[in-house]
Short mmCIF file of N, CA, C and O in Angstrom, two decimals:
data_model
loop_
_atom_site.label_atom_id
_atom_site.label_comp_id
_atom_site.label_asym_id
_atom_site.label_seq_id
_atom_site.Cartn_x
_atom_site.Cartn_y
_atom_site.Cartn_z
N UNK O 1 -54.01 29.40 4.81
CA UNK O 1 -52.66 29.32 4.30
C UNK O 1 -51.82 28.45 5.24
O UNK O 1 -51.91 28.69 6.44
N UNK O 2 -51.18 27.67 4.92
CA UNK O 2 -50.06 26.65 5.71
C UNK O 2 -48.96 27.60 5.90
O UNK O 2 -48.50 28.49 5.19
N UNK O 3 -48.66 27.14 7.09
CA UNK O 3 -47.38 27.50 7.61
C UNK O 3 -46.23 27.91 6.71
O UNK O 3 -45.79 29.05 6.51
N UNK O 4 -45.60 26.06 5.93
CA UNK O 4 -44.73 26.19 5.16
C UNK O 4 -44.95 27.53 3.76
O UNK O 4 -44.07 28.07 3.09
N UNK O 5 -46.46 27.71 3.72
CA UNK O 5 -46.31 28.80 2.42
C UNK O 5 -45.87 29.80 2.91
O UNK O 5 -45.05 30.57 2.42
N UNK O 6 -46.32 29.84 3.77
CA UNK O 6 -46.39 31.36 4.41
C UNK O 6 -44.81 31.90 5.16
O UNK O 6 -44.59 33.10 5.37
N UNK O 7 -43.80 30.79 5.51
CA UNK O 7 -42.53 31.37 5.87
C UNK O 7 -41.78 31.42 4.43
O UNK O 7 -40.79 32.13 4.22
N UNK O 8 -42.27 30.73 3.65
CA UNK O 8 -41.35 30.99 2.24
C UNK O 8 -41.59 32.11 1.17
O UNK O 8 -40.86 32.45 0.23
N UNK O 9 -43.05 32.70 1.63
CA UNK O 9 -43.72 34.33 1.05
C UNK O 9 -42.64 34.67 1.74
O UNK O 9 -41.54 34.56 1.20
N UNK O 10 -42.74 35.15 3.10
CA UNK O 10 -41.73 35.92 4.04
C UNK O 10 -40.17 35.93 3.43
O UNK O 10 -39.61 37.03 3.35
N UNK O 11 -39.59 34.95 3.09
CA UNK O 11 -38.58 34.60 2.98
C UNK O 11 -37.93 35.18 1.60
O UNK O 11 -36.89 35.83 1.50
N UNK O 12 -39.09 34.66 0.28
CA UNK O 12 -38.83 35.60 -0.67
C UNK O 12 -39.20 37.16 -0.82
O UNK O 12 -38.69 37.81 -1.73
N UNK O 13 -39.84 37.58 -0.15
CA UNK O 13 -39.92 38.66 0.51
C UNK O 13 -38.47 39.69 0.65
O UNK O 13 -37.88 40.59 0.05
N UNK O 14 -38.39 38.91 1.83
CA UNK O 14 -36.70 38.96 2.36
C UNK O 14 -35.68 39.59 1.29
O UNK O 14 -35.22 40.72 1.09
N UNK O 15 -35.53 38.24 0.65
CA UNK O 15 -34.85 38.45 -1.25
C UNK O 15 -34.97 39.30 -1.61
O UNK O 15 -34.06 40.10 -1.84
N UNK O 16 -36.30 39.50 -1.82
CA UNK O 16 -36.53 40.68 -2.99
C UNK O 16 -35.76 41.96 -2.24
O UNK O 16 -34.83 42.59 -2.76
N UNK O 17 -36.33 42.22 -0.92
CA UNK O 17 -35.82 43.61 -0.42
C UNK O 17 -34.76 43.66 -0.46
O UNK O 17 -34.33 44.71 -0.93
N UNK O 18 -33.69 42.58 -0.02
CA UNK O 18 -32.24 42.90 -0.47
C UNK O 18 -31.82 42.88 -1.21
O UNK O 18 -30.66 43.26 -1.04
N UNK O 19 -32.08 42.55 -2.44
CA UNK O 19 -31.83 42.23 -4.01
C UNK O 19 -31.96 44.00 -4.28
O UNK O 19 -31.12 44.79 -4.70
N UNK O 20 -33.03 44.17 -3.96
CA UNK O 20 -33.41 45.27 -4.67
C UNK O 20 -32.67 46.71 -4.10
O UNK O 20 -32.41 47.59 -4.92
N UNK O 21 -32.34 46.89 -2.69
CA UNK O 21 -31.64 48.13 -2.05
C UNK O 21 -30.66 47.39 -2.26
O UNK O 21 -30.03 47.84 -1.31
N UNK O 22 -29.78 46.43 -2.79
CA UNK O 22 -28.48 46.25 -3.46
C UNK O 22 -28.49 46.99 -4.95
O UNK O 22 -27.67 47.58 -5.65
N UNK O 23 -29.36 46.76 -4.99
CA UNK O 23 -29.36 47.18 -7.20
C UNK O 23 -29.35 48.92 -6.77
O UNK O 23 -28.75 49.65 -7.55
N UNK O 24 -29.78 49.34 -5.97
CA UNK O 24 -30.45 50.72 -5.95
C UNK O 24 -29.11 51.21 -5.11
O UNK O 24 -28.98 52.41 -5.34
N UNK O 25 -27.90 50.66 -4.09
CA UNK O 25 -27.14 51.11 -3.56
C UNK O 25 -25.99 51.01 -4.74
O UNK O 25 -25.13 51.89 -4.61
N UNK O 26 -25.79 50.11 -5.86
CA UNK O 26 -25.00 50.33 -6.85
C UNK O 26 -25.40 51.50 -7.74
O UNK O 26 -24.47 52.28 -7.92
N UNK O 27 -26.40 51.78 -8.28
CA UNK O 27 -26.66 52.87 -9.30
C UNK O 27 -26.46 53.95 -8.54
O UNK O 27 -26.18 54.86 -9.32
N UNK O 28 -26.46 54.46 -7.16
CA UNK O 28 -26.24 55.46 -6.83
C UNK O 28 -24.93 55.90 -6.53
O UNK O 28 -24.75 57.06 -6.16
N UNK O 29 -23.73 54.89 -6.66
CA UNK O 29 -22.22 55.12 -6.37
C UNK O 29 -21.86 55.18 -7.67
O UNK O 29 -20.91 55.96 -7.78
N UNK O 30 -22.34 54.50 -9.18
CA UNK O 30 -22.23 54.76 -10.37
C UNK O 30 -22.06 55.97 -10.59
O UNK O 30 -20.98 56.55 -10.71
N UNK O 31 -23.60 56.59 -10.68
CA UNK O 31 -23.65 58.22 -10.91
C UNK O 31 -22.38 58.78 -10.25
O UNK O 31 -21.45 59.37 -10.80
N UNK O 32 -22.57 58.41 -8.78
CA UNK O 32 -21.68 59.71 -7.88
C UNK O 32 -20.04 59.62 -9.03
O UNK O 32 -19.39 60.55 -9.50
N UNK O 33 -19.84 58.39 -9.13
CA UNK O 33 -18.52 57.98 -9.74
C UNK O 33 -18.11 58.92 -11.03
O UNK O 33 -17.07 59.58 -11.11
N UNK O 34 -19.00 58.84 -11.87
CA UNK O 34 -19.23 59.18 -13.11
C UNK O 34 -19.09 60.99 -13.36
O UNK O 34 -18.46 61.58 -14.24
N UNK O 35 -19.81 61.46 -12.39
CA UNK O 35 -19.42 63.23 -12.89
C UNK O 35 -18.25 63.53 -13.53
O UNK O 35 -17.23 62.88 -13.34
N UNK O 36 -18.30 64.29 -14.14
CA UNK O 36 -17.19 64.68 -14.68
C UNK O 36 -16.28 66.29 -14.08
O UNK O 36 -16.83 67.27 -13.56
N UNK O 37 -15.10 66.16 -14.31
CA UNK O 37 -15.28 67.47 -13.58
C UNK O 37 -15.14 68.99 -14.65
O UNK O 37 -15.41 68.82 -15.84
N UNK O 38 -14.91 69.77 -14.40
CA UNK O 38 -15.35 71.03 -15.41
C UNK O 38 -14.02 71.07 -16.63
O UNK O 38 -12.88 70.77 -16.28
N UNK O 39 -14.22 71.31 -17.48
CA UNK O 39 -12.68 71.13 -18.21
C UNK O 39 -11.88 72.55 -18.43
O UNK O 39 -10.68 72.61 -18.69
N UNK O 40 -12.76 73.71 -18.29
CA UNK O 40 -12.05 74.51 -17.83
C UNK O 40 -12.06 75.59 -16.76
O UNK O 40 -13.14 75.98 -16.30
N UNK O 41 -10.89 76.09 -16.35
CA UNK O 41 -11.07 76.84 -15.10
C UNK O 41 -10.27 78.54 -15.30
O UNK O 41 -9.41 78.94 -16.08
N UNK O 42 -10.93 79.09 -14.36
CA UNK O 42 -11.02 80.29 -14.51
C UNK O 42 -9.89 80.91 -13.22
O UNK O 42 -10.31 80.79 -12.07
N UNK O 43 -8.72 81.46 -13.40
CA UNK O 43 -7.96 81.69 -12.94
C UNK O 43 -7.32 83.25 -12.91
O UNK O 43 -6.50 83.68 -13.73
N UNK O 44 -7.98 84.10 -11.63
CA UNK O 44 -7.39 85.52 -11.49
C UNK O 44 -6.15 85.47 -10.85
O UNK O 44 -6.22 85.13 -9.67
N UNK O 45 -5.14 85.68 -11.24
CA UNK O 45 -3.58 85.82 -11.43
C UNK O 45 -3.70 87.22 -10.13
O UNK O 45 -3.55 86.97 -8.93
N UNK O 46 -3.94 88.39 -10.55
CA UNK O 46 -4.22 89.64 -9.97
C UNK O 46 -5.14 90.57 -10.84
O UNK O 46 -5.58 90.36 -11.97
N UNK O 47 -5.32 91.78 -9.92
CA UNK O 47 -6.04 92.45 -10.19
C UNK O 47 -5.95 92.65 -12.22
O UNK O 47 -7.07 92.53 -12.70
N UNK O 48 -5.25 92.81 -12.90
CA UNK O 48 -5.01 93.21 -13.96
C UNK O 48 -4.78 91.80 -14.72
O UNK O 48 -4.66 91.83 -15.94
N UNK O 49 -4.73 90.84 -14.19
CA UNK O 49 -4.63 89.43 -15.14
C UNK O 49 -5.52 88.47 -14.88
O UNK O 49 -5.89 88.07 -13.78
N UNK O 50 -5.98 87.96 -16.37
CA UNK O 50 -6.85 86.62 -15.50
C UNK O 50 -6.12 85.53 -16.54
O UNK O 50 -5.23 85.72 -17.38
N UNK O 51 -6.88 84.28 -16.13
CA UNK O 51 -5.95 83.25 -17.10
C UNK O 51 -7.37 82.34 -16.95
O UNK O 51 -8.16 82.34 -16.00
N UNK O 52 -7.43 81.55 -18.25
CA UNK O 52 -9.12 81.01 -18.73
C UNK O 52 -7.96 79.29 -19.14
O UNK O 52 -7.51 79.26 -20.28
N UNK O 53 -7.71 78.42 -18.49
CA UNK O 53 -7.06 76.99 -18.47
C UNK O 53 -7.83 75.89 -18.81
O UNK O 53 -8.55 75.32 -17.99
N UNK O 54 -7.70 75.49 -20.20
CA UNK O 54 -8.29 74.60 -20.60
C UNK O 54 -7.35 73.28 -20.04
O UNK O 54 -6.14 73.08 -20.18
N UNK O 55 -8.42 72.43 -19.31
CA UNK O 55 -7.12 71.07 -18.17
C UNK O 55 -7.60 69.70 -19.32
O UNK O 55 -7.46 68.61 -18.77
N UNK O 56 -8.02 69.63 -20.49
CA UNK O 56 -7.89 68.35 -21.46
C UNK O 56 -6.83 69.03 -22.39
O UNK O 56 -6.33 68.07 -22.98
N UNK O 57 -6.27 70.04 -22.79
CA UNK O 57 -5.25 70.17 -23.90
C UNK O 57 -4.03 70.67 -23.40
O UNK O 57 -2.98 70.58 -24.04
N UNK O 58 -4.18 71.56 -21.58
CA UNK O 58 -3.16 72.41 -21.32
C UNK O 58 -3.03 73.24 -21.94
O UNK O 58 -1.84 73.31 -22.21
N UNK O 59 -3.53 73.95 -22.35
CA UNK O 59 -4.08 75.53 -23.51
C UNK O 59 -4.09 76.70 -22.41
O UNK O 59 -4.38 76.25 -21.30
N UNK O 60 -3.90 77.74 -22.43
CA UNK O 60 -4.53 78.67 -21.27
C UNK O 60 -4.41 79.51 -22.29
O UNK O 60 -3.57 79.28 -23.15
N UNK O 61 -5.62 81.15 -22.39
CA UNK O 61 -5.72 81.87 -22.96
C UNK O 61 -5.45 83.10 -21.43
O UNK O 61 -5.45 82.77 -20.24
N UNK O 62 -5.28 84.32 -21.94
CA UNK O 62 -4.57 85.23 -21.13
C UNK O 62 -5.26 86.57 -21.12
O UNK O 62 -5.17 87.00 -22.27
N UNK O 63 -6.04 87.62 -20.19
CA UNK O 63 -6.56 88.45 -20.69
C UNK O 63 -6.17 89.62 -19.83
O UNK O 63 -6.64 89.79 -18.70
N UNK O 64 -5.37 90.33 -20.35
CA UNK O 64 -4.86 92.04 -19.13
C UNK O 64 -5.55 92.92 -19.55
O UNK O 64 -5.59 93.54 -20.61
N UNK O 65 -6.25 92.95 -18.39
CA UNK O 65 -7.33 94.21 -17.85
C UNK O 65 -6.64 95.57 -17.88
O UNK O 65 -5.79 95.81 -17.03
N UNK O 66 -6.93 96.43 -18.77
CA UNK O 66 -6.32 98.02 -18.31
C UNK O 66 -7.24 98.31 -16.78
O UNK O 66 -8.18 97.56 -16.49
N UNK O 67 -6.88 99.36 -15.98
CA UNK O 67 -7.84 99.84 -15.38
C UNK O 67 -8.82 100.83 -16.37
O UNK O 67 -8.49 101.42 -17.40
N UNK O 68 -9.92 100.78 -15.79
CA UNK O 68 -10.51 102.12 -16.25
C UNK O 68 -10.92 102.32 -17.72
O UNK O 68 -11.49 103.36 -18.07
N UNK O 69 -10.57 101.10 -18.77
CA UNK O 69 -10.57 101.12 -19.57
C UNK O 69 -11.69 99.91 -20.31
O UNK O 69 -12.14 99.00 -19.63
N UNK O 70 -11.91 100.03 -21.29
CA UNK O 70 -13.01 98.88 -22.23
C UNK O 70 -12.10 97.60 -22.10
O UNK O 70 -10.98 97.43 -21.61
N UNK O 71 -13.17 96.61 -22.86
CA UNK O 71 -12.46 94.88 -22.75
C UNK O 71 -11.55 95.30 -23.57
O UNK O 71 -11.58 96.38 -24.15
N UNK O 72 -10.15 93.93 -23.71
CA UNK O 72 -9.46 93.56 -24.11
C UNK O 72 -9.59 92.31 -24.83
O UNK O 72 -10.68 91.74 -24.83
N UNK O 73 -8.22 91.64 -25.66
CA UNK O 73 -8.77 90.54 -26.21
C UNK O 73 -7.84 89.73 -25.45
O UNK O 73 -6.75 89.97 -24.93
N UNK O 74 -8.88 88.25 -25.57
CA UNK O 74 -7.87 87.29 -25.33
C UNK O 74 -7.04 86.67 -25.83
O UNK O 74 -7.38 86.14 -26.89
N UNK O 75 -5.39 86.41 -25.29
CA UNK O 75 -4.32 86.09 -25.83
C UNK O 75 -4.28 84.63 -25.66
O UNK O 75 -4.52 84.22 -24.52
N UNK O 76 -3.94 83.48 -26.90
CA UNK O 76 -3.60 82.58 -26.45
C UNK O 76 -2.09 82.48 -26.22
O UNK O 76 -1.35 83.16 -26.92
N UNK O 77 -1.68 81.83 -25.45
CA UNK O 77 -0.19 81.44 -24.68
C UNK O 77 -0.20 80.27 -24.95
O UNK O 77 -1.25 79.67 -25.20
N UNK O 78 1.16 79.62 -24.97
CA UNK O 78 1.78 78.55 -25.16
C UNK O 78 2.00 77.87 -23.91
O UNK O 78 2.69 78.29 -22.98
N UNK O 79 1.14 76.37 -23.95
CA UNK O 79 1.07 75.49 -22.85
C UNK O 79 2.82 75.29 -22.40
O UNK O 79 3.67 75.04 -23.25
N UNK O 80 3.11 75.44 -21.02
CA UNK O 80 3.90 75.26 -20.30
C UNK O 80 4.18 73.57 -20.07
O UNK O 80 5.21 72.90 -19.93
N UNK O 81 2.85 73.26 -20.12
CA UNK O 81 3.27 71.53 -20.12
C UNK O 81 3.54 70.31 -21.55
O UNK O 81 4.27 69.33 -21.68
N UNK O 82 3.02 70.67 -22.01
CA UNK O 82 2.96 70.67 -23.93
C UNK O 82 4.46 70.76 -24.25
O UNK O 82 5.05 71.78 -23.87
N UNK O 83 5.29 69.63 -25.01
CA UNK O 83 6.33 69.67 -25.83
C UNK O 83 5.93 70.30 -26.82
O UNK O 83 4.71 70.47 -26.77
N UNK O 84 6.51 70.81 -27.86
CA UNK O 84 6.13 71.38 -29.17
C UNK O 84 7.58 71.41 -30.15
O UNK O 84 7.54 71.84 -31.30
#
């Protein structure tokens, strides 16, 4: 093999490896980018209240715990941020 082939294997070589942990360091900041986060959250007020906050409509449903007692139902409430 001649010289000249043989530093220009090396060379594209070279290329390829950085070409390629470039392509592979973008798809992995994509993903990270991309998650989404949960759309709703679960919110204990106190012992006797919880609040279930839907964060795409501003909706929250409302649920008071008796003590000592069976489930209850959940109330929907009127978004605080929401004109109507």
């Amino acid at each position: 093999m001649s010289k000249n082939l043989m530093y220009l294997s090396i060379c594209f070589l070279g290329v390829c490896i950085l070409l390629g942990s470039w392509l592979i360091s973008n798809s992995l900041q994509k993903d990270s980018v991309a998650k989404d986060e949960p759309r709703y959250e679960l919110v204990p007020v106190n012992e006797q209240n919880i609040i279930l906050y839907d964060k795409q409509t501003g909706e929250y449903w409302r649920k008071f715990i008796e003590p000592n007692e069976g489930p209850t139902n959940w109330e929907k409430q009127p978004s605080p941020i929401a004109s109507e």
